[in-house]
């Protein structure tokens, strides 16, 4: 199962970057999970569990381009991998996600 979707993400992260603050791994992880919940789990009525922050890979690909990768499990413990790319361009943040 794979899907890519783009959209605008939270004002909070945008505010942090606009103020010159660095985004922590925890903030990126929380945002990635929020994206997957709102764009993937809820519309499909899935109950999902995600790999912990410690078991998730977070990488800065370029200036203001981040990738969060980990695993997701359904209520039957079937697993898949997820990747969420978050980009920040001035006062606009976009994301793409894939579950496969």
Coordinates of C-alpha atoms in Angstrom, one line a residue:
X1 CA 0.0 0.0 0.0
X2 CA 1.6 3.3 -1.0
X3 CA 0.4 6.8 -1.3
X4 CA 2.0 10.2 -1.6
X5 CA 0.2 13.3 -0.5
X6 CA 1.3 16.9 -0.2
X7 CA -0.2 19.6 2.0
X8 CA 0.4 22.3 4.6
X9 CA 1.5 21.5 8.1
X10 CA 1.3 23.1 11.5
X11 CA 1.7 26.7 12.3
X12 CA 3.8 25.9 15.3
X13 CA 6.7 24.4 13.3
X14 CA 6.4 27.3 10.9
X15 CA 6.6 29.8 13.7
X16 CA 9.7 28.1 15.1
X17 CA 11.5 28.2 11.9
X18 CA 10.5 31.8 11.2
X19 CA 12.0 32.8 14.6
X20 CA 15.2 31.1 13.6
X21 CA 14.8 28.2 16.0
X22 CA 16.0 24.7 15.1
X23 CA 13.4 22.0 14.9
X24 CA 14.0 19.1 17.3
X25 CA 13.8 15.5 16.3
X26 CA 10.9 15.1 18.7
X27 CA 9.0 18.0 17.0
X28 CA 9.6 16.5 13.6
X29 CA 8.5 13.0 14.8
X30 CA 5.3 14.4 16.4
X31 CA 4.5 16.3 13.2
X32 CA 5.1 13.2 11.0
X33 CA 2.7 11.1 13.2
X34 CA 0.1 13.9 13.2
X35 CA 0.3 14.0 9.4
X36 CA -0.1 10.2 9.1
X37 CA -3.0 10.2 11.5
X38 CA -4.9 13.0 9.8
X39 CA -4.2 12.1 6.2
X40 CA -4.0 8.3 6.4
X41 CA -5.4 6.6 9.5
X42 CA -8.5 8.7 10.2
X43 CA -9.8 8.8 6.6
X44 CA -9.4 5.0 6.3
X45 CA -10.7 4.3 9.8
X46 CA -7.4 2.6 10.8
X47 CA -6.2 2.2 14.3
X48 CA -2.4 2.4 14.1
X49 CA 0.7 2.2 16.3
X50 CA 3.9 3.8 15.2
X51 CA 7.5 3.0 16.0
X52 CA 8.9 5.0 18.9
X53 CA 11.0 8.1 18.4
X54 CA 14.0 6.1 19.3
X55 CA 13.3 3.5 16.6
X56 CA 12.6 6.2 13.9
X57 CA 15.1 7.6 11.6
X58 CA 15.1 11.4 11.2
X59 CA 17.4 13.0 8.7
X60 CA 18.0 16.5 7.4
X61 CA 18.3 16.0 3.7
X62 CA 19.0 19.7 2.8
X63 CA 18.5 23.1 4.4
X64 CA 14.9 23.0 5.8
X65 CA 14.1 19.6 4.2
X66 CA 13.7 16.7 6.7
X67 CA 12.8 13.0 6.3
X68 CA 11.1 11.0 9.1
X69 CA 11.1 7.2 8.5
X70 CA 9.8 4.4 10.6
X71 CA 7.3 1.6 10.9
X72 CA 3.5 1.6 11.4
X73 CA 1.4 -1.3 12.7
X74 CA -2.3 -2.0 12.5
X75 CA -4.5 -3.6 15.2
X76 CA -3.5 -7.0 13.9
X77 CA 0.2 -6.2 14.1
X78 CA 0.7 -6.2 10.3
X79 CA 3.5 -3.8 9.6
X80 CA 4.5 -1.3 6.9
X81 CA 7.1 1.4 6.6
X82 CA 6.4 5.1 6.5
X83 CA 8.3 8.1 5.2
X84 CA 7.3 11.7 5.7
X85 CA 9.2 14.5 4.1
X86 CA 8.8 17.9 5.6
X87 CA 10.0 21.0 3.7
X88 CA 10.1 24.6 4.9
X89 CA 10.4 27.5 2.5
X90 CA 10.1 30.8 4.1
X91 CA 6.7 31.0 5.7
X92 CA 5.4 27.9 3.9
X93 CA 5.7 24.3 5.0
X94 CA 4.8 21.3 2.9
X95 CA 4.9 17.6 3.3
X96 CA 4.8 14.4 1.4
X97 CA 4.2 11.0 2.9
X98 CA 4.2 7.4 1.8
X99 CA 3.2 4.2 3.5
X100 CA 4.3 0.9 1.9

